[in-house]
Amino acid sequence: MTSLATVFRPQMPPESLRGFVRAVEDAGFDELWVWEDCFLESGIATAATALALSDRLKVGVGLLPVPLRNVALATMEAATLYRLFPGRVLLGLGHGVQDWMGQVGARAESPLTLLREYAVAMRSLLAGGRVTTEGRYVKLRDVELGWPPQTVPPLYVGATGPRSVRLSGEVADATILTSATTPDVLRTARQLIDEGRAAAGRSGHHHVVVSLLTATGAGAAERLAADNEGAQAGVAGNAEQVAAAVRRLAEAGADTVVLQPTADEPDPAGFVRFAAEQVRPLI
């Protein structure tokens, strides 16, 4: 069964997070996602705050750009959250937007190599291992977490192009896809994920999270077009139209659909209520 979630976009000021989390939890959502877009808000700090402000919400970070963060430090931060909020943290890794990585001097010549090395090292550390590796980018010597998670958490990887989508199937337990994902793109992604999993000898279900850019109310179509930059994905309309778009993604292989408001959504709390009270009953 496909679940419905929503997102706190980093275009919203940090001080609005408290009210947004309250609205999401009061509306009955089980899952909230946050982003780490340059140069807006920290994914770890925002996720930690959202977890502390809520009683039961699962909070996902979609995603941490790995060129910005040393893998040992990122894994320490992740492990702390996993221990503080067991079963409620969903952490995603990605190679980041290359232009942004270039702005801070962190652009990797081979982003996929970095992501692979990083994911493998983080998984081993979170499993309580003592890790020594001398990769092209990730270099660790006898590193072991003092407080690993009590249960090894699922690892999420964000992906866009075919090679990164396939890699997510190889090294991760779940894949995060962007709001540019149409049902046809999602079907292709599922095939690539399965290829990656087969190559790595992985079994079991692979969870796929897909964002759906959503606009409703006055000016919905115009706001969607302005935010979507010509992409074919996304939906503008009433609850029935939004629910139909969610169902199309579910049929194509989405396990979680994250309803993503436009960056200029005039009423974020109202959007949450719309999604929970009008869309969710139709799914």
PDB file of C-alpha atoms in Angstrom:
ATOM      1  CA  MET A   1       0.000   0.000   0.000  1.00  0.00           C
ATOM      2  CA  THR A   2       1.343   3.420  -0.959  1.00  0.00           C
ATOM      3  CA  SER A   3       1.680   5.912   1.879  1.00  0.00           C
ATOM      4  CA  LEU A   4       1.281   9.677   1.668  1.00  0.00           C
ATOM      5  CA  ALA A   5       3.781  12.137   3.154  1.00  0.00           C
ATOM      6  CA  THR A   6       4.614  15.820   2.862  1.00  0.00           C
ATOM      7  CA  VAL A   7       7.738  17.993   2.954  1.00  0.00           C
ATOM      8  CA  PHE A   8       9.038  21.065   4.739  1.00  0.00           C
ATOM      9  CA  ARG A   9      10.739  22.893   1.897  1.00  0.00           C
ATOM     10  CA  PRO A  10      13.862  24.860   2.825  1.00  0.00           C
ATOM     11  CA  GLN A  11      12.463  27.914   1.051  1.00  0.00           C
ATOM     12  CA  MET A  12      10.339  28.259   4.175  1.00  0.00           C
ATOM     13  CA  PRO A  13      12.079  30.152   6.997  1.00  0.00           C
ATOM     14  CA  PRO A  14      13.492  27.915   9.763  1.00  0.00           C
ATOM     15  CA  GLU A  15      11.392  29.628  12.411  1.00  0.00           C
ATOM     16  CA  SER A  16       8.230  28.385  10.659  1.00  0.00           C
ATOM     17  CA  LEU A  17       9.215  24.743  11.223  1.00  0.00           C
ATOM     18  CA  ARG A  18       7.570  24.506  14.653  1.00  0.00           C
ATOM     19  CA  GLY A  19       4.120  25.401  13.364  1.00  0.00           C
ATOM     20  CA  PHE A  20       4.514  23.269  10.252  1.00  0.00           C
ATOM     21  CA  VAL A  21       5.473  20.157  12.232  1.00  0.00           C
ATOM     22  CA  ARG A  22       2.509  20.699  14.523  1.00  0.00           C
ATOM     23  CA  ALA A  23       0.195  20.998  11.513  1.00  0.00           C
ATOM     24  CA  VAL A  24       1.587  17.819   9.937  1.00  0.00           C
ATOM     25  CA  GLU A  25       1.259  15.769  13.109  1.00  0.00           C
ATOM     26  CA  ASP A  26      -2.179  17.170  13.946  1.00  0.00           C
ATOM     27  CA  ALA A  27      -3.339  16.276  10.427  1.00  0.00           C
ATOM     28  CA  GLY A  28      -2.452  12.643  11.072  1.00  0.00           C
ATOM     29  CA  PHE A  29       0.489  12.241   8.711  1.00  0.00           C
ATOM     30  CA  ASP A  30       2.995   9.548   9.645  1.00  0.00           C
ATOM     31  CA  GLU A  31       5.928  10.942   7.675  1.00  0.00           C
ATOM     32  CA  LEU A  32       7.572  14.308   7.032  1.00  0.00           C
ATOM     33  CA  TRP A  33      10.552  14.981   4.764  1.00  0.00           C
ATOM     34  CA  VAL A  34      13.092  17.796   4.881  1.00  0.00           C
ATOM     35  CA  TRP A  35      15.805  18.819   2.414  1.00  0.00           C
ATOM     36  CA  GLU A  36      19.361  20.062   2.524  1.00  0.00           C
ATOM     37  CA  ASP A  37      19.444  22.436  -0.444  1.00  0.00           C
ATOM     38  CA  CYS A  38      22.383  24.816  -0.786  1.00  0.00           C
ATOM     39  CA  PHE A  39      22.435  27.329   0.742  1.00  0.00           C
ATOM     40  CA  LEU A  40      19.249  27.269   2.743  1.00  0.00           C
ATOM     41  CA  GLU A  41      18.845  24.930   5.730  1.00  0.00           C
ATOM     42  CA  SER A  42      20.754  22.045   7.276  1.00  0.00           C
ATOM     43  CA  GLY A  43      19.117  18.679   6.760  1.00  0.00           C
ATOM     44  CA  ILE A  44      20.410  17.239  10.036  1.00  0.00           C
ATOM     45  CA  ALA A  45      19.525  20.258  12.173  1.00  0.00           C
ATOM     46  CA  THR A  46      16.065  20.558  10.614  1.00  0.00           C
ATOM     47  CA  ALA A  47      15.368  16.834  10.971  1.00  0.00           C
ATOM     48  CA  ALA A  48      16.544  16.770  14.590  1.00  0.00           C
ATOM     49  CA  THR A  49      14.301  19.711  15.421  1.00  0.00           C
ATOM     50  CA  ALA A  50      11.285  18.190  13.669  1.00  0.00           C
ATOM     51  CA  LEU A  51      11.810  14.902  15.506  1.00  0.00           C
ATOM     52  CA  ALA A  52      12.060  16.683  18.851  1.00  0.00           C
ATOM     53  CA  LEU A  53       8.955  18.771  18.145  1.00  0.00           C
ATOM     54  CA  SER A  54       6.829  15.744  17.284  1.00  0.00           C
ATOM     55  CA  ASP A  55       5.782  12.658  19.195  1.00  0.00           C
ATOM     56  CA  ARG A  56       5.470  10.021  16.482  1.00  0.00           C
ATOM     57  CA  LEU A  57       6.401  11.452  13.064  1.00  0.00           C
ATOM     58  CA  LYS A  58       8.974   9.687  10.961  1.00  0.00           C
ATOM     59  CA  VAL A  59      11.276  12.338   9.533  1.00  0.00           C
ATOM     60  CA  GLY A  60      13.255  11.812   6.350  1.00  0.00           C
ATOM     61  CA  VAL A  61      16.218  13.787   5.056  1.00  0.00           C
ATOM     62  CA  GLY A  62      16.078  13.783   1.308  1.00  0.00           C
ATOM     63  CA  LEU A  63      18.950  14.182   0.954  1.00  0.00           C
ATOM     64  CA  LEU A  64      22.441  14.873   2.353  1.00  0.00           C
ATOM     65  CA  PRO A  65      24.862  15.888  -0.449  1.00  0.00           C
ATOM     66  CA  VAL A  66      27.840  13.690   0.332  1.00  0.00           C
ATOM     67  CA  PRO A  67      30.587  15.947  -1.100  1.00  0.00           C
ATOM     68  CA  LEU A  68      29.773  18.460   1.651  1.00  0.00           C
ATOM     69  CA  ARG A  69      30.110  16.031   4.568  1.00  0.00           C
ATOM     70  CA  ASN A  70      32.924  13.799   5.763  1.00  0.00           C
ATOM     71  CA  VAL A  71      31.452  10.318   6.016  1.00  0.00           C
ATOM     72  CA  ALA A  72      32.607   9.771   9.607  1.00  0.00           C
ATOM     73  CA  LEU A  73      31.005  13.016  10.791  1.00  0.00           C
ATOM     74  CA  ALA A  74      27.788  12.413   8.861  1.00  0.00           C
ATOM     75  CA  THR A  75      27.532   8.882  10.257  1.00  0.00           C
ATOM     76  CA  MET A  76      28.111  10.129  13.811  1.00  0.00           C
ATOM     77  CA  GLU A  77      25.267  12.628  13.352  1.00  0.00           C
ATOM     78  CA  ALA A  78      23.027   9.991  11.809  1.00  0.00           C
ATOM     79  CA  ALA A  79      23.761   7.466  14.552  1.00  0.00           C
ATOM     80  CA  THR A  80      22.914  10.051  17.203  1.00  0.00           C
ATOM     81  CA  LEU A  81      19.508  10.611  15.621  1.00  0.00           C
ATOM     82  CA  TYR A  82      18.901   6.876  15.238  1.00  0.00           C
ATOM     83  CA  ARG A  83      19.623   6.390  18.959  1.00  0.00           C
ATOM     84  CA  LEU A  84      17.559   9.380  20.092  1.00  0.00           C
ATOM     85  CA  PHE A  85      14.555   8.610  17.870  1.00  0.00           C
ATOM     86  CA  PRO A  86      14.592   4.870  17.106  1.00  0.00           C
ATOM     87  CA  GLY A  87      12.469   3.873  14.143  1.00  0.00           C
ATOM     88  CA  ARG A  88      11.672   7.468  13.214  1.00  0.00           C
ATOM     89  CA  VAL A  89      14.669   8.564  11.104  1.00  0.00           C
ATOM     90  CA  LEU A  90      14.930   8.078   7.320  1.00  0.00           C
ATOM     91  CA  LEU A  91      18.291   9.277   6.028  1.00  0.00           C
ATOM     92  CA  GLY A  92      18.995   9.809   2.341  1.00  0.00           C
ATOM     93  CA  LEU A  93      22.346  10.327   0.613  1.00  0.00           C
ATOM     94  CA  GLY A  94      23.013  11.877  -2.778  1.00  0.00           C
ATOM     95  CA  HIS A  95      25.870  13.208  -4.872  1.00  0.00           C
ATOM     96  CA  GLY A  96      24.460  16.733  -4.723  1.00  0.00           C
ATOM     97  CA  VAL A  97      23.809  19.348  -7.381  1.00  0.00           C
ATOM     98  CA  GLN A  98      27.139  19.673  -9.136  1.00  0.00           C
ATOM     99  CA  ASP A  99      26.970  23.450  -9.640  1.00  0.00           C
ATOM    100  CA  TRP A 100      26.412  23.899  -5.908  1.00  0.00           C
ATOM    101  CA  MET A 101      29.225  21.508  -5.077  1.00  0.00           C
ATOM    102  CA  GLY A 102      31.474  23.533  -7.357  1.00  0.00           C
ATOM    103  CA  GLN A 103      30.568  26.752  -5.543  1.00  0.00           C
ATOM    104  CA  VAL A 104      32.008  25.409  -2.297  1.00  0.00           C
ATOM    105  CA  GLY A 105      35.026  23.660  -3.800  1.00  0.00           C
ATOM    106  CA  ALA A 106      33.622  20.174  -3.149  1.00  0.00           C
ATOM    107  CA  ARG A 107      32.785  18.995  -6.658  1.00  0.00           C
ATOM    108  CA  ALA A 108      33.989  15.444  -7.273  1.00  0.00           C
ATOM    109  CA  GLU A 109      35.339  14.371 -10.650  1.00  0.00           C
ATOM    110  CA  SER A 110      33.313  11.155 -10.313  1.00  0.00           C
ATOM    111  CA  PRO A 111      30.202  11.825  -8.205  1.00  0.00           C
ATOM    112  CA  LEU A 112      28.985   8.242  -8.537  1.00  0.00           C
ATOM    113  CA  THR A 113      32.276   6.813  -7.295  1.00  0.00           C
ATOM    114  CA  LEU A 114      32.079   9.082  -4.267  1.00  0.00           C
ATOM    115  CA  LEU A 115      28.454   8.124  -3.592  1.00  0.00           C
ATOM    116  CA  ARG A 116      29.230   4.417  -3.856  1.00  0.00           C
ATOM    117  CA  GLU A 117      32.239   4.600  -1.526  1.00  0.00           C
ATOM    118  CA  TYR A 118      30.328   6.781   0.921  1.00  0.00           C
ATOM    119  CA  ALA A 119      27.222   4.568   1.065  1.00  0.00           C
ATOM    120  CA  VAL A 120      29.266   1.405   1.564  1.00  0.00           C
ATOM    121  CA  ALA A 121      31.325   2.988   4.355  1.00  0.00           C
ATOM    122  CA  MET A 122      28.297   4.479   6.109  1.00  0.00           C
ATOM    123  CA  ARG A 123      26.397   1.188   5.989  1.00  0.00           C
ATOM    124  CA  SER A 124      29.359  -0.633   7.549  1.00  0.00           C
ATOM    125  CA  LEU A 125      29.765   1.961  10.283  1.00  0.00           C
ATOM    126  CA  LEU A 126      26.060   1.963  11.134  1.00  0.00           C
ATOM    127  CA  ALA A 127      26.214  -1.835  11.413  1.00  0.00           C
ATOM    128  CA  GLY A 128      28.828  -1.444  14.148  1.00  0.00           C
ATOM    129  CA  GLY A 129      31.842  -2.337  12.071  1.00  0.00           C
ATOM    130  CA  ARG A 130      35.393  -1.080  12.374  1.00  0.00           C
ATOM    131  CA  VAL A 131      36.104   0.369   8.958  1.00  0.00           C
ATOM    132  CA  THR A 132      39.358   0.834   7.116  1.00  0.00           C
ATOM    133  CA  THR A 133      39.139   1.843   3.487  1.00  0.00           C
ATOM    134  CA  GLU A 134      41.372   3.649   1.021  1.00  0.00           C
ATOM    135  CA  GLY A 135      39.011   4.635  -1.795  1.00  0.00           C
ATOM    136  CA  ARG A 136      39.333   7.331  -4.378  1.00  0.00           C
ATOM    137  CA  TYR A 137      37.418   9.722  -2.113  1.00  0.00           C
ATOM    138  CA  VAL A 138      36.521   7.951   1.141  1.00  0.00           C
ATOM    139  CA  LYS A 139      39.541   7.211   3.323  1.00  0.00           C
ATOM    140  CA  LEU A 140      39.075   5.785   6.815  1.00  0.00           C
ATOM    141  CA  ARG A 141      41.490   4.063   9.187  1.00  0.00           C
ATOM    142  CA  ASP A 142      40.134   1.938  12.038  1.00  0.00           C
ATOM    143  CA  VAL A 143      36.975   4.039  12.418  1.00  0.00           C
ATOM    144  CA  GLU A 144      34.240   2.619  14.644  1.00  0.00           C
ATOM    145  CA  LEU A 145      31.182   4.304  16.121  1.00  0.00           C
ATOM    146  CA  GLY A 146      31.029   4.502  19.883  1.00  0.00           C
ATOM    147  CA  TRP A 147      27.215   4.575  19.760  1.00  0.00           C
ATOM    148  CA  PRO A 148      26.000   2.703  16.688  1.00  0.00           C
ATOM    149  CA  PRO A 149      22.235   2.344  16.216  1.00  0.00           C
ATOM    150  CA  GLN A 150      20.672  -0.446  18.244  1.00  0.00           C
ATOM    151  CA  THR A 151      19.040  -1.673  15.019  1.00  0.00           C
ATOM    152  CA  VAL A 152      20.717  -1.199  11.649  1.00  0.00           C
ATOM    153  CA  PRO A 153      18.556   1.373   9.825  1.00  0.00           C
ATOM    154  CA  PRO A 154      17.597   1.305   6.151  1.00  0.00           C
ATOM    155  CA  LEU A 155      19.833   3.395   3.907  1.00  0.00           C
ATOM    156  CA  TYR A 156      18.194   5.679   1.348  1.00  0.00           C
ATOM    157  CA  VAL A 157      19.936   7.028  -1.758  1.00  0.00           C
ATOM    158  CA  GLY A 158      18.623   9.873  -3.892  1.00  0.00           C
ATOM    159  CA  ALA A 159      18.996   9.357  -7.624  1.00  0.00           C
ATOM    160  CA  THR A 160      18.172  11.046 -10.917  1.00  0.00           C
ATOM    161  CA  GLY A 161      20.094   9.670 -13.913  1.00  0.00           C
ATOM    162  CA  PRO A 162      20.108   5.998 -14.961  1.00  0.00           C
ATOM    163  CA  ARG A 163      23.522   5.246 -13.450  1.00  0.00           C
ATOM    164  CA  SER A 164      22.671   6.722 -10.055  1.00  0.00           C
ATOM    165  CA  VAL A 165      19.288   4.980 -10.012  1.00  0.00           C
ATOM    166  CA  ARG A 166      20.963   1.652 -10.749  1.00  0.00           C
ATOM    167  CA  LEU A 167      23.564   2.373  -8.066  1.00  0.00           C
ATOM    168  CA  SER A 168      20.804   2.954  -5.515  1.00  0.00           C
ATOM    169  CA  GLY A 169      19.629  -0.588  -6.155  1.00  0.00           C
ATOM    170  CA  GLU A 170      23.149  -1.896  -5.567  1.00  0.00           C
ATOM    171  CA  VAL A 171      24.064  -0.091  -2.341  1.00  0.00           C
ATOM    172  CA  ALA A 172      20.834   1.066  -0.685  1.00  0.00           C
ATOM    173  CA  ASP A 173      17.607  -0.241   0.784  1.00  0.00           C
ATOM    174  CA  ALA A 174      15.472   2.539  -0.676  1.00  0.00           C
ATOM    175  CA  THR A 175      15.568   5.130  -3.449  1.00  0.00           C
ATOM    176  CA  ILE A 176      14.422   8.755  -3.369  1.00  0.00           C
ATOM    177  CA  LEU A 177      13.244  10.163  -6.719  1.00  0.00           C
ATOM    178  CA  THR A 178      12.588  13.825  -7.472  1.00  0.00           C
ATOM    179  CA  SER A 179       9.395  15.624  -8.380  1.00  0.00           C
ATOM    180  CA  ALA A 180      10.422  15.424 -12.057  1.00  0.00           C
ATOM    181  CA  THR A 181       9.484  11.718 -11.976  1.00  0.00           C
ATOM    182  CA  THR A 182       6.536  10.787 -14.170  1.00  0.00           C
ATOM    183  CA  PRO A 183       4.908   7.349 -13.967  1.00  0.00           C
ATOM    184  CA  ASP A 184       6.830   6.228 -17.067  1.00  0.00           C
ATOM    185  CA  VAL A 185      10.119   7.471 -15.607  1.00  0.00           C
ATOM    186  CA  LEU A 186       9.273   5.648 -12.386  1.00  0.00           C
ATOM    187  CA  ARG A 187       8.676   2.351 -14.212  1.00  0.00           C
ATOM    188  CA  THR A 188      12.062   2.664 -15.874  1.00  0.00           C
ATOM    189  CA  ALA A 189      13.642   3.512 -12.519  1.00  0.00           C
ATOM    190  CA  ARG A 190      12.164   0.393 -10.974  1.00  0.00           C
ATOM    191  CA  GLN A 191      13.764  -1.696 -13.723  1.00  0.00           C
ATOM    192  CA  LEU A 192      17.153  -0.044 -13.165  1.00  0.00           C
ATOM    193  CA  ILE A 193      16.871  -0.541  -9.404  1.00  0.00           C
ATOM    194  CA  ASP A 194      16.123  -4.227  -9.942  1.00  0.00           C
ATOM    195  CA  GLU A 195      19.176  -4.525 -12.215  1.00  0.00           C
ATOM    196  CA  GLY A 196      21.348  -2.995  -9.520  1.00  0.00           C
ATOM    197  CA  ARG A 197      19.937  -5.251  -6.847  1.00  0.00           C
ATOM    198  CA  ALA A 198      20.463  -8.347  -8.979  1.00  0.00           C
ATOM    199  CA  ALA A 199      24.069  -7.348  -9.676  1.00  0.00           C
ATOM    200  CA  ALA A 200      24.712  -6.928  -5.954  1.00  0.00           C
ATOM    201  CA  GLY A 201      22.843 -10.085  -4.949  1.00  0.00           C
ATOM    202  CA  ARG A 202      20.374  -8.117  -2.861  1.00  0.00           C
ATOM    203  CA  SER A 203      16.924  -9.485  -2.029  1.00  0.00           C
ATOM    204  CA  GLY A 204      13.776  -8.275  -0.328  1.00  0.00           C
ATOM    205  CA  HIS A 205      11.619  -5.276  -1.117  1.00  0.00           C
ATOM    206  CA  HIS A 206      13.276  -2.033  -2.189  1.00  0.00           C
ATOM    207  CA  HIS A 207      11.301   1.022  -1.035  1.00  0.00           C
ATOM    208  CA  VAL A 208      10.832   3.899  -3.502  1.00  0.00           C
ATOM    209  CA  VAL A 209       9.950   7.432  -2.415  1.00  0.00           C
ATOM    210  CA  VAL A 210       8.684   9.836  -5.092  1.00  0.00           C
ATOM    211  CA  SER A 211       7.886  13.524  -4.677  1.00  0.00           C
ATOM    212  CA  LEU A 212       4.832  14.939  -6.430  1.00  0.00           C
ATOM    213  CA  LEU A 213       4.887  18.698  -6.970  1.00  0.00           C
ATOM    214  CA  THR A 214       1.363  19.774  -6.067  1.00  0.00           C
ATOM    215  CA  ALA A 215      -0.580  23.017  -6.283  1.00  0.00           C
ATOM    216  CA  THR A 216      -4.190  23.681  -5.396  1.00  0.00           C
ATOM    217  CA  GLY A 217      -6.451  26.660  -4.948  1.00  0.00           C
ATOM    218  CA  ALA A 218      -6.258  30.035  -6.651  1.00  0.00           C
ATOM    219  CA  GLY A 219      -3.482  30.320  -9.229  1.00  0.00           C
ATOM    220  CA  ALA A 220      -2.528  26.637  -8.861  1.00  0.00           C
ATOM    221  CA  ALA A 221      -1.663  26.049 -12.512  1.00  0.00           C
ATOM    222  CA  GLU A 222       0.463  29.188 -12.699  1.00  0.00           C
ATOM    223  CA  ARG A 223       2.360  28.349  -9.508  1.00  0.00           C
ATOM    224  CA  LEU A 224       2.981  24.797 -10.705  1.00  0.00           C
ATOM    225  CA  ALA A 225       4.305  26.006 -14.069  1.00  0.00           C
ATOM    226  CA  ALA A 226       6.616  28.529 -12.422  1.00  0.00           C
ATOM    227  CA  ASP A 227       8.045  25.919 -10.040  1.00  0.00           C
ATOM    228  CA  ASN A 228       8.229  23.043 -12.504  1.00  0.00           C
ATOM    229  CA  GLU A 229      10.422  24.653 -15.192  1.00  0.00           C
ATOM    230  CA  GLY A 230       8.717  22.857 -18.048  1.00  0.00           C
ATOM    231  CA  ALA A 231       8.800  19.368 -16.536  1.00  0.00           C
ATOM    232  CA  GLN A 232       5.956  16.995 -17.396  1.00  0.00           C
ATOM    233  CA  ALA A 233       5.436  15.835 -13.813  1.00  0.00           C
ATOM    234  CA  GLY A 234       3.372  17.532 -11.121  1.00  0.00           C
ATOM    235  CA  VAL A 235      -0.308  18.223 -10.642  1.00  0.00           C
ATOM    236  CA  ALA A 236      -2.475  21.290 -10.189  1.00  0.00           C
ATOM    237  CA  GLY A 237      -6.093  21.012  -9.230  1.00  0.00           C
ATOM    238  CA  ASN A 238      -8.567  19.772  -6.669  1.00  0.00           C
ATOM    239  CA  ALA A 239      -8.381  16.771  -4.351  1.00  0.00           C
ATOM    240  CA  GLU A 240      -9.682  14.325  -6.951  1.00  0.00           C
ATOM    241  CA  GLN A 241      -7.054  15.412  -9.490  1.00  0.00           C
ATOM    242  CA  VAL A 242      -4.249  15.212  -6.953  1.00  0.00           C
ATOM    243  CA  ALA A 243      -5.402  11.795  -5.725  1.00  0.00           C
ATOM    244  CA  ALA A 244      -5.495  10.514  -9.298  1.00  0.00           C
ATOM    245  CA  ALA A 245      -1.879  11.644  -9.804  1.00  0.00           C
ATOM    246  CA  VAL A 246      -0.861   9.866  -6.609  1.00  0.00           C
ATOM    247  CA  ARG A 247      -2.579   6.671  -7.740  1.00  0.00           C
ATOM    248  CA  ARG A 248      -0.736   6.784 -11.094  1.00  0.00           C
ATOM    249  CA  LEU A 249       2.598   6.938  -9.263  1.00  0.00           C
ATOM    250  CA  ALA A 250       1.515   4.143  -6.937  1.00  0.00           C
ATOM    251  CA  GLU A 251       0.591   1.937  -9.882  1.00  0.00           C
ATOM    252  CA  ALA A 252       4.008   2.659 -11.422  1.00  0.00           C
ATOM    253  CA  GLY A 253       5.835   1.488  -8.294  1.00  0.00           C
ATOM    254  CA  ALA A 254       5.923   4.253  -5.678  1.00  0.00           C
ATOM    255  CA  ASP A 255       5.784   3.063  -2.060  1.00  0.00           C
ATOM    256  CA  THR A 256       5.665   6.601  -0.632  1.00  0.00           C
ATOM    257  CA  VAL A 257       4.421   9.697  -2.440  1.00  0.00           C
ATOM    258  CA  VAL A 258       5.558  12.968  -0.898  1.00  0.00           C
ATOM    259  CA  LEU A 259       3.152  15.793  -1.693  1.00  0.00           C
ATOM    260  CA  GLN A 260       5.463  18.737  -2.334  1.00  0.00           C
ATOM    261  CA  PRO A 261       3.975  22.233  -2.264  1.00  0.00           C
ATOM    262  CA  THR A 262       5.337  24.849  -4.622  1.00  0.00           C
ATOM    263  CA  ALA A 263       8.080  27.099  -3.290  1.00  0.00           C
ATOM    264  CA  ASP A 264       5.628  30.001  -3.182  1.00  0.00           C
ATOM    265  CA  GLU A 265       2.746  28.063  -1.573  1.00  0.00           C
ATOM    266  CA  PRO A 266       0.758  30.872   0.122  1.00  0.00           C
ATOM    267  CA  ASP A 267      -0.637  28.723   2.948  1.00  0.00           C
ATOM    268  CA  PRO A 268       1.663  25.805   3.916  1.00  0.00           C
ATOM    269  CA  ALA A 269      -0.500  24.731   6.874  1.00  0.00           C
ATOM    270  CA  GLY A 270      -3.582  24.884   4.659  1.00  0.00           C
ATOM    271  CA  PHE A 271      -1.797  22.728   2.098  1.00  0.00           C
ATOM    272  CA  VAL A 272      -1.139  20.125   4.803  1.00  0.00           C
ATOM    273  CA  ARG A 273      -4.808  20.110   5.828  1.00  0.00           C
ATOM    274  CA  PHE A 274      -5.879  19.828   2.177  1.00  0.00           C
ATOM    275  CA  ALA A 275      -3.582  16.838   1.661  1.00  0.00           C
ATOM    276  CA  ALA A 276      -4.696  15.085   4.840  1.00  0.00           C
ATOM    277  CA  GLU A 277      -8.403  15.833   4.875  1.00  0.00           C
ATOM    278  CA  GLN A 278      -9.259  15.863   1.171  1.00  0.00           C
ATOM    279  CA  VAL A 279      -6.601  13.906  -0.741  1.00  0.00           C
ATOM    280  CA  ARG A 280      -5.684  11.097   1.624  1.00  0.00           C
ATOM    281  CA  PRO A 281      -9.230   9.664   1.935  1.00  0.00           C
ATOM    282  CA  LEU A 282      -9.258   9.242  -1.857  1.00  0.00           C
ATOM    283  CA  ILE A 283      -6.031   7.231  -2.032  1.00  0.00           C
TER     284      ILE A 283
END
